[in-house]
Short mmCIF file of C-alpha atoms in Angstrom, two decimals:
data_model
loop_
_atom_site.label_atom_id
_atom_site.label_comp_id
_atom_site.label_asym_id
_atom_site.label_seq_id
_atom_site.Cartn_x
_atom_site.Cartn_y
_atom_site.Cartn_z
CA UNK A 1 80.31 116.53 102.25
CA UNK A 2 83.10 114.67 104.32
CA UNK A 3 86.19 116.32 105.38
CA UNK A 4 89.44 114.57 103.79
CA UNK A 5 91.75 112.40 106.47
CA UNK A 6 95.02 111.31 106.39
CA UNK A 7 96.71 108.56 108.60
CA UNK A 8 99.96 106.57 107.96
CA UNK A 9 98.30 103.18 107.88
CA UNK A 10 101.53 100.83 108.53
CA UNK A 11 102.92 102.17 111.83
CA UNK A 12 105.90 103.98 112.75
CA UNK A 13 108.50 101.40 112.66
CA UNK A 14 111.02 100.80 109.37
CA UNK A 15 109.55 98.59 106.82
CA UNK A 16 109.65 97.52 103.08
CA UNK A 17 106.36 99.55 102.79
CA UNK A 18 104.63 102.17 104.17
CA UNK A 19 101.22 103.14 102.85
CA UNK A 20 99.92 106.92 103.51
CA UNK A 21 96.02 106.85 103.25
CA UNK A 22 93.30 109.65 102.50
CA UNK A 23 89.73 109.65 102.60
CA UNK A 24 86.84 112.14 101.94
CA UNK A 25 85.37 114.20 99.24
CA UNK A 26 88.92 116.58 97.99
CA UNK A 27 91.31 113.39 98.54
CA UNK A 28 92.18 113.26 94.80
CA UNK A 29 92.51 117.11 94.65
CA UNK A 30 94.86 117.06 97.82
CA UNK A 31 97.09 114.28 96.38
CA UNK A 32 97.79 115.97 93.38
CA UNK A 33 99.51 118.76 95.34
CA UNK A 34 102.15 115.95 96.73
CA UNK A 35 102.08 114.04 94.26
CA UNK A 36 103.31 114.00 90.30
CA UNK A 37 102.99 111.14 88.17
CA UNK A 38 105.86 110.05 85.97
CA UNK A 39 103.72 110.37 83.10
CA UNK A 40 102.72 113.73 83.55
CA UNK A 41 99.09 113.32 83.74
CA UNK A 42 97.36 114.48 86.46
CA UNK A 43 96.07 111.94 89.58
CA UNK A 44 92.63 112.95 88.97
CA UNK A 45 92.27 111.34 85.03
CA UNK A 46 93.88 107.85 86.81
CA UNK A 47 91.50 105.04 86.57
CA UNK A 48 90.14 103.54 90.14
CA UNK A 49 92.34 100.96 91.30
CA UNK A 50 95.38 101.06 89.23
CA UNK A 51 98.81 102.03 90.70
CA UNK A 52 100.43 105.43 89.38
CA UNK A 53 104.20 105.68 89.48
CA UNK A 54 105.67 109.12 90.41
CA UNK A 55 106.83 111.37 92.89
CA UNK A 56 106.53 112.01 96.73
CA UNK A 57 106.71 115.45 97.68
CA UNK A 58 107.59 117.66 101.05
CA UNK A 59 105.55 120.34 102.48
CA UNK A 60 108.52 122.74 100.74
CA UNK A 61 107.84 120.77 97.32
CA UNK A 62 111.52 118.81 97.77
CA UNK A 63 111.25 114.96 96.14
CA UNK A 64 110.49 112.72 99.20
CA UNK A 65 109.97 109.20 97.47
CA UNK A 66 109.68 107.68 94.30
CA UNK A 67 106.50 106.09 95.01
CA UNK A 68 102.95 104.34 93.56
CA UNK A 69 99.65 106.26 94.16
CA UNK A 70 96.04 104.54 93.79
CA UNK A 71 92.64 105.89 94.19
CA UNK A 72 89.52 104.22 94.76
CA UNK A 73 86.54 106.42 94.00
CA UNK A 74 83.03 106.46 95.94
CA UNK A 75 81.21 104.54 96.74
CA UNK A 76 83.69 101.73 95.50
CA UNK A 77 86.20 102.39 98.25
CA UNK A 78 86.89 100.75 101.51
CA UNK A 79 84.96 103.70 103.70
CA UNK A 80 82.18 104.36 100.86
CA UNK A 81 84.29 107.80 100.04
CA UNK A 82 86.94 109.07 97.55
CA UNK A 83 90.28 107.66 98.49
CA UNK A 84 93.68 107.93 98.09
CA UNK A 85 96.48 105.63 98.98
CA UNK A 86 100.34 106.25 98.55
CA UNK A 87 102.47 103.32 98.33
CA UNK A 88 106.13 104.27 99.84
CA UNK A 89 109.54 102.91 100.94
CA UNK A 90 108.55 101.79 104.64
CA UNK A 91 110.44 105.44 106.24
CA UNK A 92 108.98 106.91 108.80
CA UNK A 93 110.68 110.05 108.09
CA UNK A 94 109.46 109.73 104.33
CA UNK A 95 105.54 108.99 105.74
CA UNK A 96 106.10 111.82 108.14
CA UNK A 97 107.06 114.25 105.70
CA UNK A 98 104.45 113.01 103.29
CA UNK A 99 101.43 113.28 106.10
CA UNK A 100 102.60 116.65 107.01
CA UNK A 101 102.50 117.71 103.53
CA UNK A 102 99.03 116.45 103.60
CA UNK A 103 98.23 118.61 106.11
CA UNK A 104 99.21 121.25 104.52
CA UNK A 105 96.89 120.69 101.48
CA UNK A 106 94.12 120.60 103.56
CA UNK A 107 93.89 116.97 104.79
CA UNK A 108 93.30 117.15 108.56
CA UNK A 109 94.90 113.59 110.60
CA UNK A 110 92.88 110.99 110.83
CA UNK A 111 91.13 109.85 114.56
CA UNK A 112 91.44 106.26 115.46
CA UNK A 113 89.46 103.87 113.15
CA UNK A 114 88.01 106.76 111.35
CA UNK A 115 88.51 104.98 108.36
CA UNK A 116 86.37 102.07 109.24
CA UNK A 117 83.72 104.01 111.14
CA UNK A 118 83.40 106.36 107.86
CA UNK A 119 83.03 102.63 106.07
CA UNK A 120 80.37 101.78 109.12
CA UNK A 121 78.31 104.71 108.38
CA UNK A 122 78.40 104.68 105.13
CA UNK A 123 77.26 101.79 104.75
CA UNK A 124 80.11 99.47 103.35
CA UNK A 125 80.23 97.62 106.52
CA UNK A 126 77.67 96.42 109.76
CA UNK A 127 79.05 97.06 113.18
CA UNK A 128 80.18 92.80 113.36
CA UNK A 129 82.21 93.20 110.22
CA UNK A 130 83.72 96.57 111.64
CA UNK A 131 84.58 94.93 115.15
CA UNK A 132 85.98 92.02 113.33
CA UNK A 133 88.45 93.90 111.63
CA UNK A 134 90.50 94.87 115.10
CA UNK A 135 90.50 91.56 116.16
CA UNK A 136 91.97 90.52 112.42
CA UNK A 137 94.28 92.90 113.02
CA UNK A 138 95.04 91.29 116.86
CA UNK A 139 94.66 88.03 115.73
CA UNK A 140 97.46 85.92 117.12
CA UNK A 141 96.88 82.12 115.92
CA UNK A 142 95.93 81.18 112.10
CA UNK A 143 92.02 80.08 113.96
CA UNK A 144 91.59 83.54 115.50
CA UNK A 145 92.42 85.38 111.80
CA UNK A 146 90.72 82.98 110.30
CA UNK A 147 87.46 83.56 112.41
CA UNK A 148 87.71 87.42 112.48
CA UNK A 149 88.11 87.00 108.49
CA UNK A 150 84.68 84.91 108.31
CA UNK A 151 83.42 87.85 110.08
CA UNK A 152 84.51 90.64 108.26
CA UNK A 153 82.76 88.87 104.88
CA UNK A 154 80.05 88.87 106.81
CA UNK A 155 79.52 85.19 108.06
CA UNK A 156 78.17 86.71 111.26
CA UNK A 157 75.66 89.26 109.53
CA UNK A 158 73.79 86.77 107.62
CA UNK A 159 73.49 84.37 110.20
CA UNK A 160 71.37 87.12 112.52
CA UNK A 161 69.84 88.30 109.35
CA UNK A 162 67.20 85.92 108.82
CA UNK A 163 66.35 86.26 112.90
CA UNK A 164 65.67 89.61 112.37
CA UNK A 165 63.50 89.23 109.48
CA UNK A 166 61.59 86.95 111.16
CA UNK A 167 61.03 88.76 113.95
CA UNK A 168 60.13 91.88 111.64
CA UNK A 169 57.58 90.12 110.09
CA UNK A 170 56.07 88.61 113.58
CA UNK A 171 56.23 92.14 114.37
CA UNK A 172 54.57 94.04 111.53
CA UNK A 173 51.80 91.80 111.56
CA UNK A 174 50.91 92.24 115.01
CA UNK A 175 51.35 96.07 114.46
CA UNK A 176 48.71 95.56 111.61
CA UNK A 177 46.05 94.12 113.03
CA UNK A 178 46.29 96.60 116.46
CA UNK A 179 46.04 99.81 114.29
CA UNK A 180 43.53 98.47 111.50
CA UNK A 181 40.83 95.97 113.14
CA UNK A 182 38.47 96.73 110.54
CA UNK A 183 40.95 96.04 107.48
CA UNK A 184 40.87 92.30 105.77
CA UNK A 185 43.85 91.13 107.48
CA UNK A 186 44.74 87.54 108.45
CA UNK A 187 43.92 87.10 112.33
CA UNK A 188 46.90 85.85 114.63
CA UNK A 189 48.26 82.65 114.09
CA UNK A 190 49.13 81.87 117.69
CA UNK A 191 50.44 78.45 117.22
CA UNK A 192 52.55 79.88 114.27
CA UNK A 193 53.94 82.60 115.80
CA UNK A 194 55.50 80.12 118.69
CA UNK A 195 56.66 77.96 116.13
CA UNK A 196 58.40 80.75 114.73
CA UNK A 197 59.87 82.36 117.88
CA UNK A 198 60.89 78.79 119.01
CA UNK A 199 62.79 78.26 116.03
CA UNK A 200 64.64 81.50 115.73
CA UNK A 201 65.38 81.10 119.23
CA UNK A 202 67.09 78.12 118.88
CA UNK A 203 69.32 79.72 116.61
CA UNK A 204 70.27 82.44 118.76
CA UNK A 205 70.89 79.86 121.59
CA UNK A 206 72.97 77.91 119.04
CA UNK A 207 75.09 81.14 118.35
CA UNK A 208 75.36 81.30 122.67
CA UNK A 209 76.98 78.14 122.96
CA UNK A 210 79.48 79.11 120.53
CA UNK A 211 80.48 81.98 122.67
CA UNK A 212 82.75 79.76 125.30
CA UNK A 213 85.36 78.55 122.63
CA UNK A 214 85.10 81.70 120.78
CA UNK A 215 86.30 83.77 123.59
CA UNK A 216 89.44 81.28 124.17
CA UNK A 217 89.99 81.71 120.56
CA UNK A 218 89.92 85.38 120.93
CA UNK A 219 91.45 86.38 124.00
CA UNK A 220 93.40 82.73 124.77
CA UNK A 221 93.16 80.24 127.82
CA UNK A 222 92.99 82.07 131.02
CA UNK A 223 95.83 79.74 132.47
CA UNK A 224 97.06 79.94 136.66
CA UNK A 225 100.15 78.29 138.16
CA UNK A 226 99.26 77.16 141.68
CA UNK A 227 101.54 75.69 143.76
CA UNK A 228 103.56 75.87 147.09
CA UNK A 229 106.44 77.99 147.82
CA UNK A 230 109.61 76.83 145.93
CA UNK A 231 107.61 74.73 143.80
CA UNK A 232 108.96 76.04 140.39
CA UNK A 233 105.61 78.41 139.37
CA UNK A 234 108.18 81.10 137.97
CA UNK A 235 110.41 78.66 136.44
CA UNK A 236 107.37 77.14 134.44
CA UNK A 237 106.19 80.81 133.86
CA UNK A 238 109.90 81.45 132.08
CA UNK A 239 109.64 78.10 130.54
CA UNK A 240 106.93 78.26 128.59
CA UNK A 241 107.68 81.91 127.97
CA UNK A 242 111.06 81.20 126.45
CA UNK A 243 112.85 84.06 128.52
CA UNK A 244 112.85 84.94 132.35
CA UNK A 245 109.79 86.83 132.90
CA UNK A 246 109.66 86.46 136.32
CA UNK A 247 112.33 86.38 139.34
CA UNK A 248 113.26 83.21 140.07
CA UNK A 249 114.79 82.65 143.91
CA UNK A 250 115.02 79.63 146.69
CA UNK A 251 114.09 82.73 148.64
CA UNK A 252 109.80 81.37 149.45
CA UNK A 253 107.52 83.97 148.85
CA UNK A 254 109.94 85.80 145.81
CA UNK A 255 106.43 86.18 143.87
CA UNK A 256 103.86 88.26 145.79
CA UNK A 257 101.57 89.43 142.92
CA UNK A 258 100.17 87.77 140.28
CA UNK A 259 102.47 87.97 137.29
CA UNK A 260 101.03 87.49 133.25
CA UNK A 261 102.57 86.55 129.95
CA UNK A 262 101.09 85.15 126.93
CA UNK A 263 102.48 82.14 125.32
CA UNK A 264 101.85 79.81 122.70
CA UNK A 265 101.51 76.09 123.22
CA UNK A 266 101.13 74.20 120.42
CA UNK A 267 98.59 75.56 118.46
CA UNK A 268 96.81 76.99 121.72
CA UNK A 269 97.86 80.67 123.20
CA UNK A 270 98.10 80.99 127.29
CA UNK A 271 97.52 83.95 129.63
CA UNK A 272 99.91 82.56 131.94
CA UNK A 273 99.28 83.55 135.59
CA UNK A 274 102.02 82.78 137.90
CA UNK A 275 100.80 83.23 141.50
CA UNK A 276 101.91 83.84 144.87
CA UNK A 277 102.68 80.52 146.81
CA UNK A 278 99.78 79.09 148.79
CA UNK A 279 100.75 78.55 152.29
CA UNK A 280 99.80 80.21 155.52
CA UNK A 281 101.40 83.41 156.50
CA UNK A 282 101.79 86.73 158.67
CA UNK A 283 103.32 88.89 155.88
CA UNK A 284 100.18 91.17 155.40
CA UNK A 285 101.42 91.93 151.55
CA UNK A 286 102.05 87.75 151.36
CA UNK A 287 98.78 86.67 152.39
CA UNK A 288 97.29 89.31 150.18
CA UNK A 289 99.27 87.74 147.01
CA UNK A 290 98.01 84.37 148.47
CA UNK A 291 93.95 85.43 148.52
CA UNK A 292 94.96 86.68 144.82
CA UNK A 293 96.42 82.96 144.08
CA UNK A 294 92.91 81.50 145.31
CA UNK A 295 91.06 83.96 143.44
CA UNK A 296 93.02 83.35 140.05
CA UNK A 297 92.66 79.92 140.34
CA UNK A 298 88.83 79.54 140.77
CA UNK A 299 88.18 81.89 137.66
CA UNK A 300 90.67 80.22 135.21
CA UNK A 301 90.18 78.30 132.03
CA UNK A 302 93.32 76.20 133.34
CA UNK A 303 94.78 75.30 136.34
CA UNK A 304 98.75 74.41 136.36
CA UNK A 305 98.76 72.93 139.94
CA UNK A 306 102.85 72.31 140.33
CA UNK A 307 104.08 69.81 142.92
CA UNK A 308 107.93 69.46 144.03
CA UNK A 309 108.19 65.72 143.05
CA UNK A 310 111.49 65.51 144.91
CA UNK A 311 110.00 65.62 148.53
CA UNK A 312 106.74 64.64 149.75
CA UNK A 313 104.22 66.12 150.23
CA UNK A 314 103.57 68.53 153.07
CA UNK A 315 100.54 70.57 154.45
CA UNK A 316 100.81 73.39 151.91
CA UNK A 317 100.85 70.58 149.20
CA UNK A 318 97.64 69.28 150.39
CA UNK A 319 96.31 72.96 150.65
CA UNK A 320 96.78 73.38 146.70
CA UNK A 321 95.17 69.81 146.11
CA UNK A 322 92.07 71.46 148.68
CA UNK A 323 91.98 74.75 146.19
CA UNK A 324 92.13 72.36 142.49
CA UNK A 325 91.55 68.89 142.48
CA UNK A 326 87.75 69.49 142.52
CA UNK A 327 88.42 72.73 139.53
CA UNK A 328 87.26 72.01 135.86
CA UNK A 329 90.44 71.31 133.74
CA UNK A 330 93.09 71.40 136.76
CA UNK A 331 96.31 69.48 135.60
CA UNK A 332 98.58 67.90 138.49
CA UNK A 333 102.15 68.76 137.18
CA UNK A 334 105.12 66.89 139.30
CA UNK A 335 108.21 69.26 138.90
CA UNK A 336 111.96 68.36 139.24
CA UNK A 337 111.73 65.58 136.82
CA UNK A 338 115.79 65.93 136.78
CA UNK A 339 115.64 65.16 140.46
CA UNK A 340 115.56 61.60 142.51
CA UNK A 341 111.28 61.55 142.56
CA UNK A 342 109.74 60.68 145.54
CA UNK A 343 106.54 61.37 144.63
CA UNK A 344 104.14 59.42 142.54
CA UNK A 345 100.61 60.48 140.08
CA UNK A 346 99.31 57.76 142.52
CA UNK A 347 99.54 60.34 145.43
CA UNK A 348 97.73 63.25 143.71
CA UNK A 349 94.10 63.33 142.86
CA UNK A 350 94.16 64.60 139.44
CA UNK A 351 92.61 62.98 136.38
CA UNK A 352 96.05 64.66 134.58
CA UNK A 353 99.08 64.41 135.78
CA UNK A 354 102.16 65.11 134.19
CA UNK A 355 106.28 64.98 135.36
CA UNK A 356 108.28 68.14 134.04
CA UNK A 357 111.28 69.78 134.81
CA UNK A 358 110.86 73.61 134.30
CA UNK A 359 115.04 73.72 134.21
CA UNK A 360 115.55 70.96 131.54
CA UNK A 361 111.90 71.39 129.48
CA UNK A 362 111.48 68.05 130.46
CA UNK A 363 107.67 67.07 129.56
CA UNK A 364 106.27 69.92 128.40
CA UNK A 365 105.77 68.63 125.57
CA UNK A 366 103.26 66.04 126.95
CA UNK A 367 102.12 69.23 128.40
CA UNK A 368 101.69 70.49 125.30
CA UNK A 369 99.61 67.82 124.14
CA UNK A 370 97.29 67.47 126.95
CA UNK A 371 96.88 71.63 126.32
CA UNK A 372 95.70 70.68 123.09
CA UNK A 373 93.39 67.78 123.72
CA UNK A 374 91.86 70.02 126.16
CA UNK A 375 91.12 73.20 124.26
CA UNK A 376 90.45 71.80 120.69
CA UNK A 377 88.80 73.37 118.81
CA UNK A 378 85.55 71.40 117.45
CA UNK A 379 83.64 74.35 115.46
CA UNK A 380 84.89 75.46 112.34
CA UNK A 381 86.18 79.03 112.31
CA UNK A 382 84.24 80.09 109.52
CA UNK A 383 83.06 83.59 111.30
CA UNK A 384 80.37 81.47 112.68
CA UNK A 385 81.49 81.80 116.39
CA UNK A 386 80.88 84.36 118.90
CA UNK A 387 83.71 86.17 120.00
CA UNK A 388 82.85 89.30 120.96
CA UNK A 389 81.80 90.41 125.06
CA UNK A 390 79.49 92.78 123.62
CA UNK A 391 77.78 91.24 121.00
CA UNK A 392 77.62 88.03 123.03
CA UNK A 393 75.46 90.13 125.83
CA UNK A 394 73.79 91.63 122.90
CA UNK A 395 72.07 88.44 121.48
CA UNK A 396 71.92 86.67 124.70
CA UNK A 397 69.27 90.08 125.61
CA UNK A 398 67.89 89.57 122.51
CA UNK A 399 67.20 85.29 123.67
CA UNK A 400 66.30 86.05 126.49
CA UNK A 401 63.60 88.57 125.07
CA UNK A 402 62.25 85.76 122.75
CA UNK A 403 61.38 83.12 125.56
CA UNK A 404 59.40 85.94 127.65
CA UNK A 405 57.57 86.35 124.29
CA UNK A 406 57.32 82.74 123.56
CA UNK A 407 56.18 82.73 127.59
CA UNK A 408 53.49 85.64 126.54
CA UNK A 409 51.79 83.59 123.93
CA UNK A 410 51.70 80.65 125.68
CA UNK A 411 50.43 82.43 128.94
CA UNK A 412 47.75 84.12 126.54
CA UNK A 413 48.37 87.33 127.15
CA UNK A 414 46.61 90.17 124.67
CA UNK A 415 48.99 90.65 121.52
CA UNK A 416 50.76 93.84 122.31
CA UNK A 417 52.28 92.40 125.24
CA UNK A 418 53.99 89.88 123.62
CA UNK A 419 54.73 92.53 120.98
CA UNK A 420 56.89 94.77 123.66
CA UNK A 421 59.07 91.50 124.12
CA UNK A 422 59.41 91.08 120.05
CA UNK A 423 60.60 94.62 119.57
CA UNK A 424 62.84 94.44 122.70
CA UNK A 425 64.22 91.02 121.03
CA UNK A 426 64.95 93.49 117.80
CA UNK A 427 66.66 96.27 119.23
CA UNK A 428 68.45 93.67 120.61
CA UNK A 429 70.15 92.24 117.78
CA UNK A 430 69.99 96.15 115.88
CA UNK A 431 73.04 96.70 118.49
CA UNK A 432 74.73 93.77 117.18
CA UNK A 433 74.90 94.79 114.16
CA UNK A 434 74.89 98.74 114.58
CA UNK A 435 71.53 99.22 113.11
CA UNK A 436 70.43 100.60 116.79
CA UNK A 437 73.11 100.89 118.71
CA UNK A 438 74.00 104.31 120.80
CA UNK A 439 76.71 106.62 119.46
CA UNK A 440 78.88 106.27 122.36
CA UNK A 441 79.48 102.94 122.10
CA UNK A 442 80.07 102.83 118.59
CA UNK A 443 82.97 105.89 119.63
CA UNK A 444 84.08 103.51 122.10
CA UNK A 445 84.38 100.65 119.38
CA UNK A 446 86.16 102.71 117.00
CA UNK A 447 88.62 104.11 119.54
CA UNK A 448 89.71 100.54 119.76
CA UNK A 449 91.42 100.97 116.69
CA UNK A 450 94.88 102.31 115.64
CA UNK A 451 95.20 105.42 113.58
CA UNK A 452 95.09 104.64 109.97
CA UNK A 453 92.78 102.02 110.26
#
């Protein structure tokens, strides 16, 4: 028997809607206290998933909200459970009053993503489909939702699903020939078992190489602005932000710390990093914002190296082309556009380079292009890519696992070596998809959520 929750489910801010939600075995009971239908028949005779017109009531039985009520009734319910959902005018005082009521009925308030870990254990839905609904829920491009979506159906799932079974089967044979020797049971197929362990490992691998794109597509490019003092970093930070995010100053050495913002770009998001300017200092704090510049820059996805293309260039110049003209997707940007240029793309060694003006938003839309061409996205976002840190190191253990018992057989070592390496391979891809995975990590999952979710 489950204990009913209760959560708001559509924040705290004023909307059109606002949906009160309840889960557990006496949800339908507890509703009825709060809740009267307009034609007088009680909540618990209404049919699963039909809305219910009637009343909204306070904890002192006062009419809150004219409202709709569903329930969804075990196990054909989001979390597996009875549930009840009340569909209000978007208050928060009305949802407050209604949750509190709630309470008082015997509901007690939901913990974060209780209602998808009660759909997790009950079944409804494997760890990848739970994990994928927080980042549908975070999704900030139409590719990321669209992914996460895939995921939550179960794309993911039933690609490691035949793995799995594979590696079940490798592994219940060998288990039945080491525990019955004298039973009638087909010897080991050596050759057949690599053939099989190749294969499956192959897919893993092919699920790896997915895992690059897929965490741009989660989390966004990983982009640092590099440049000299006074080279316009901030100004192409508030640029591309659409508001001044950072101080902006002819004062060198204004930005001492790194400084982050998210922003679109065409159809691509950026973790802007605007950086300290790299020249040589005494300022203790300076040079420390400086070693954080270098540092940014060599673990980036993208590297916005800005040069003042109305004066030539000088030694600190030549110490940002040192730090990124040898870096993997560095683009060469010459700043000042609206200025008389004296420098050239012939005098910077950059495969891109690109004249903007961070005051007049000259160029960045060629900026924008080159963004795209660099970060487009060639797989289809179907679910099928790896997104996630933790089921990425998940399968790769899992890989990994599979070669050392591809590496047993083909060293010929007895069968319950390679065995260990199968059943490591196994629990492996169990924590992917929850089916061995410790409870404190599926707490930490869950906590990921918000409340009502």
């Amino acid at each position: 028997m489950s204990h009913t929750i209760a959560a708001v489910s559509t924040g705290n801010q004023i909307s059109a809607i606002g949906i009160l939600r309840l889960s557990g075995d006496h949800c339908i009971d507890i509703a009825q206290q709060v809740f009267s239908s307009r034609s007088g028949r009680p909540l618990s005779s209404a049919p699963d998933r039909k809305l219910v017109l009637g009343s909204l009531r306070d904890a002192s039985g006062r009419i809150i909200d004219q409202c709709m009520a569903v329930c969804s009734r075990a196990p054909h319910s989001y979390t597996g459970e009875d549930t009840v959902e009340f569909h209000c005018h978007g208050s928060p005082a009305v949802l407050a009053a209604g949750l509190e009521a709630l309470y008082r009925a015997g509901a007690r308030p939901a913990g974060r993503g209780e209602f998808t870990k009660r759909a997790f254990l009950n079944g409804k839905l494997d760890l990848t489909q739970a994990e994928a609904v927080i980042d549908l829920i975070e999704a900030d491009t139409a590719d990321a939702a669209a992914n996460a979506a895939g995921q939550v159906s179960g794309v993911l799932q039933k690609a490691l699903a035949p793995v799995y079974q594979a590696l079940t089967d490798v592994c219940s044979h060998f288990h039945a020939v080491l525990d019955y020797p004298d039973e009638d049971i087909d010897p080991f197929a050596l050759e057949s078992y690599r053939t099989v362990l190749r294969s499956n490992a192959k897919a893993l691998y092919a699920l790896l190489k997915t895992y690059g794109q897929g965490r741009i597509l989660r989390s966004g490019v990983s982009t640092a602005i590099i440049g000299k003092p006074n080279a316009g970093k901030s100004s192409l930070l508030n640029a591309l932000a659409g508001f001044d995010r950072a101080i902006v100053t002819d004062i060198p050495g204004t930005t001492r710390d790194t400084v982050e913002e998210s922003v679109m770009v065409g159809h691509t998001r950026l973790r802007l990093i605007d950086t300290a300017g790299i020249r040589p200092t005494s300022d203790t704090v300076e040079a420390m914002g400086v070693d954080r510049s270098k540092s940014a820059a060599r673990q980036a996805d993208l590297v916005l190296c800005l040069f003042d293309g109305s004066r030539p260039l000088d030694e600190n110049d030549h110490a940002v082309i040192d730090l990124c003209s040898d870096l993997e997707n560095a683009v060469a940007l010459i700043n000042k556009s609206d200025l008389p240029q004296v420098l050239t793309a012939a005098d910077l060694p950059f495969l891109y380079v690109i004249p903007i003006s961070a005051k007049t938003g000259d160029g960045l839309d060629l900026l924008s292009d080159t963004v795209e061409s660099l970060f487009e996205n060639s797989l289809p976002c179907d679910g099928s890519i790896l997104t996630n840190a933790r089921q990425y190191d998940a399968v790769r253990r899992a890989y990994e696992s599979m070669l050392s018992a591809i590496n047993a057989l083909m060293a010929g070592l007895t069968p319950d070596a390679v065995l260990i390496d199968v059943e490591c391979a196994m629990e492996a891809m169990g924590e992917v998809t929850g089916a061995t995975v410790r409870e404190d990590i599926t707490t930490r999952i869950f906590e990921r959520f918000c409340v009502g979710k």
